[in-house]
């Protein structure tokens, strides 16, 4: 079981907060955001991060559930994920250097801080199906 602290990318955009910055989560904690925008969810070892978010009723974006569409893309700001299944949306550089993951396939390898809803980021939005 891992604890995933999540934060909605729309909140970062609206407030001008940095994406790859752990202090963004401290700002979020002080801002008393709605639980759909910021909070924690427990993820077991046999489910994806997206499955846990759905079980918690968080309503994150998704479509294919197979690593193809990119609608579930997130950025891991702290911690590690496993994403062993084949996927065709993210490049190796996006996974290794920019810490993107697909929450429909990723499982936590540690507790995480994760920004979800990144499919609207200007670098990705034209590729999301
Ligand atoms: S839901 Fe399509 S890539 Fe995750």
mmCIF file of C-alpha atoms and ligand atoms in Angstrom:
data_model
loop_
_atom_site.group_PDB
_atom_site.id
_atom_site.type_symbol
_atom_site.label_atom_id
_atom_site.label_comp_id
_atom_site.label_asym_id
_atom_site.label_seq_id
_atom_site.Cartn_x
_atom_site.Cartn_y
_atom_site.Cartn_z
ATOM 1 C CA UNK A 1 0.000 0.000 0.000
ATOM 2 C CA UNK A 2 1.280 3.472 -0.886
ATOM 3 C CA UNK A 3 -0.040 6.937 -0.170
ATOM 4 C CA UNK A 4 -0.369 9.148 -3.239
ATOM 5 C CA UNK A 5 -0.720 12.883 -2.608
ATOM 6 C CA UNK A 6 -2.355 14.332 -5.709
ATOM 7 C CA UNK A 7 -2.778 17.859 -7.019
ATOM 8 C CA UNK A 8 -4.842 19.042 -9.983
ATOM 9 C CA UNK A 9 -2.793 20.636 -12.798
ATOM 10 C CA UNK A 10 -5.581 23.177 -13.363
ATOM 11 C CA UNK A 11 -4.832 24.607 -9.890
ATOM 12 C CA UNK A 12 -1.151 25.093 -10.833
ATOM 13 C CA UNK A 13 -2.132 26.845 -14.035
ATOM 14 C CA UNK A 14 -4.631 29.131 -12.334
ATOM 15 C CA UNK A 15 -2.273 30.083 -9.497
ATOM 16 C CA UNK A 16 1.002 30.197 -11.441
ATOM 17 C CA UNK A 17 2.621 27.441 -9.375
ATOM 18 C CA UNK A 18 5.570 25.435 -10.748
ATOM 19 C CA UNK A 19 4.981 21.890 -12.004
ATOM 20 C CA UNK A 20 8.257 20.188 -11.056
ATOM 21 C CA UNK A 21 8.521 21.625 -7.545
ATOM 22 C CA UNK A 22 7.806 19.873 -4.238
ATOM 23 C CA UNK A 23 7.044 23.218 -2.576
ATOM 24 C CA UNK A 24 3.955 23.412 -4.782
ATOM 25 C CA UNK A 25 2.446 20.714 -2.547
ATOM 26 C CA UNK A 26 3.178 22.794 0.550
ATOM 27 C CA UNK A 27 1.357 25.710 -1.079
ATOM 28 C CA UNK A 28 -1.555 23.414 -1.899
ATOM 29 C CA UNK A 29 -1.775 22.215 1.701
ATOM 30 C CA UNK A 30 -1.999 25.820 2.917
ATOM 31 C CA UNK A 31 -4.585 26.745 0.285
ATOM 32 C CA UNK A 32 -7.268 24.376 1.668
ATOM 33 C CA UNK A 33 -8.340 23.201 -1.764
ATOM 34 C CA UNK A 34 -11.338 20.993 -2.523
ATOM 35 C CA UNK A 35 -10.563 17.260 -2.122
ATOM 36 C CA UNK A 36 -11.006 16.728 -5.860
ATOM 37 C CA UNK A 37 -8.097 19.149 -6.450
ATOM 38 C CA UNK A 38 -5.733 18.135 -3.644
ATOM 39 C CA UNK A 39 -5.597 15.280 -1.182
ATOM 40 C CA UNK A 40 -4.316 11.760 -0.683
ATOM 41 C CA UNK A 41 -5.436 8.363 -1.893
ATOM 42 C CA UNK A 42 -4.224 4.938 -0.766
ATOM 43 C CA UNK A 43 -3.125 2.706 -3.663
ATOM 44 C CA UNK A 44 -2.627 -1.039 -3.199
ATOM 45 C CA UNK A 45 0.125 -2.923 -5.003
ATOM 46 C CA UNK A 46 -2.308 -4.703 -7.316
ATOM 47 C CA UNK A 47 -4.093 -1.663 -8.749
ATOM 48 C CA UNK A 48 -3.136 1.289 -10.916
ATOM 49 C CA UNK A 49 -3.064 4.811 -9.546
ATOM 50 C CA UNK A 50 -6.063 5.628 -11.752
ATOM 51 C CA UNK A 51 -8.068 2.684 -10.365
ATOM 52 C CA UNK A 52 -7.458 3.931 -6.834
ATOM 53 C CA UNK A 53 -8.491 7.468 -7.822
ATOM 54 C CA UNK A 54 -11.685 6.110 -9.402
ATOM 55 C CA UNK A 55 -12.414 4.005 -6.303
ATOM 56 C CA UNK A 56 -12.082 7.222 -4.282
ATOM 57 C CA UNK A 57 -14.539 8.987 -6.610
ATOM 58 C CA UNK A 58 -12.039 11.585 -7.802
ATOM 59 C CA UNK A 59 -13.129 11.656 -11.462
ATOM 60 C CA UNK A 60 -9.717 11.904 -13.147
ATOM 61 C CA UNK A 61 -9.629 12.004 -16.951
ATOM 62 C CA UNK A 62 -9.125 8.698 -18.808
ATOM 63 C CA UNK A 63 -10.275 6.889 -21.928
ATOM 64 C CA UNK A 64 -8.375 3.863 -23.292
ATOM 65 C CA UNK A 65 -6.907 2.433 -20.055
ATOM 66 C CA UNK A 66 -4.139 0.897 -22.223
ATOM 67 C CA UNK A 67 -1.451 3.555 -22.518
ATOM 68 C CA UNK A 68 -2.560 4.888 -25.890
ATOM 69 C CA UNK A 69 -4.636 8.041 -25.521
ATOM 70 C CA UNK A 70 -2.673 10.078 -22.944
ATOM 71 C CA UNK A 71 -5.743 11.373 -21.150
ATOM 72 C CA UNK A 72 -4.567 10.027 -17.800
ATOM 73 C CA UNK A 73 -1.075 11.546 -17.940
ATOM 74 C CA UNK A 74 0.444 12.849 -14.704
ATOM 75 C CA UNK A 75 3.785 14.139 -13.447
ATOM 76 C CA UNK A 76 5.509 12.427 -10.538
ATOM 77 C CA UNK A 77 6.957 15.260 -8.441
ATOM 78 C CA UNK A 78 8.299 13.036 -5.648
ATOM 79 C CA UNK A 79 8.660 9.258 -5.361
ATOM 80 C CA UNK A 80 8.777 6.452 -7.919
ATOM 81 C CA UNK A 81 6.274 4.566 -10.048
ATOM 82 C CA UNK A 82 6.399 1.281 -11.956
ATOM 83 C CA UNK A 83 5.068 1.357 -15.493
ATOM 84 C CA UNK A 84 6.058 -2.022 -16.923
ATOM 85 C CA UNK A 85 3.237 -2.478 -19.422
ATOM 86 C CA UNK A 86 3.822 -1.382 -23.010
ATOM 87 C CA UNK A 87 2.545 2.086 -23.753
ATOM 88 C CA UNK A 88 2.785 4.196 -26.871
ATOM 89 C CA UNK A 89 1.983 7.705 -25.689
ATOM 90 C CA UNK A 90 5.061 8.916 -23.788
ATOM 91 C CA UNK A 91 8.613 9.027 -25.124
ATOM 92 C CA UNK A 92 11.437 7.505 -23.023
ATOM 93 C CA UNK A 93 12.672 11.061 -22.325
ATOM 94 C CA UNK A 94 9.280 12.105 -21.026
ATOM 95 C CA UNK A 95 9.216 9.118 -18.680
ATOM 96 C CA UNK A 96 12.860 9.222 -17.536
ATOM 97 C CA UNK A 97 13.761 12.916 -17.570
ATOM 98 C CA UNK A 98 10.428 14.711 -17.224
ATOM 99 C CA UNK A 99 8.828 12.201 -14.816
ATOM 100 C CA UNK A 100 5.596 11.778 -16.731
ATOM 101 C CA UNK A 101 3.525 8.650 -16.122
ATOM 102 C CA UNK A 102 0.247 7.218 -17.340
ATOM 103 C CA UNK A 103 -1.885 6.638 -14.276
ATOM 104 C CA UNK A 104 -3.922 3.910 -16.030
ATOM 105 C CA UNK A 105 -0.798 1.714 -16.148
ATOM 106 C CA UNK A 106 1.399 3.043 -13.321
ATOM 107 C CA UNK A 107 1.546 1.571 -9.846
ATOM 108 C CA UNK A 108 3.403 3.278 -6.995
ATOM 109 C CA UNK A 109 6.873 1.978 -6.045
ATOM 110 C CA UNK A 110 6.873 4.344 -3.048
ATOM 111 C CA UNK A 111 4.685 7.032 -1.552
ATOM 112 C CA UNK A 112 4.177 9.726 -4.203
ATOM 113 C CA UNK A 113 3.451 13.351 -4.852
ATOM 114 C CA UNK A 114 1.733 13.500 -8.234
ATOM 115 C CA UNK A 115 0.166 16.225 -10.392
ATOM 116 C CA UNK A 116 -2.754 14.774 -12.366
ATOM 117 C CA UNK A 117 -4.690 16.303 -15.274
ATOM 118 C CA UNK A 118 -1.500 17.212 -17.169
ATOM 119 C CA UNK A 119 -3.096 16.295 -20.518
ATOM 120 C CA UNK A 120 -3.897 19.989 -20.943
ATOM 121 C CA UNK A 121 -0.172 20.963 -20.732
ATOM 122 C CA UNK A 122 0.911 22.749 -23.906
ATOM 123 C CA UNK A 123 3.608 20.135 -24.582
ATOM 124 C CA UNK A 124 1.073 17.292 -24.632
ATOM 125 C CA UNK A 125 -2.390 18.556 -25.478
ATOM 126 C CA UNK A 126 -1.961 18.265 -29.284
ATOM 127 C CA UNK A 127 -1.095 14.533 -28.908
ATOM 128 C CA UNK A 128 -3.861 13.515 -26.510
ATOM 129 C CA UNK A 129 -6.475 11.405 -28.314
HETATM 130 S S1 LIG B 1 -6.360 6.206 -20.203
HETATM 131 FE FE1 LIG B 1 -5.447 6.251 -22.164
HETATM 132 S S2 LIG B 1 -3.308 6.333 -21.749
HETATM 133 FE FE2 LIG B 1 -4.232 6.082 -19.796
#
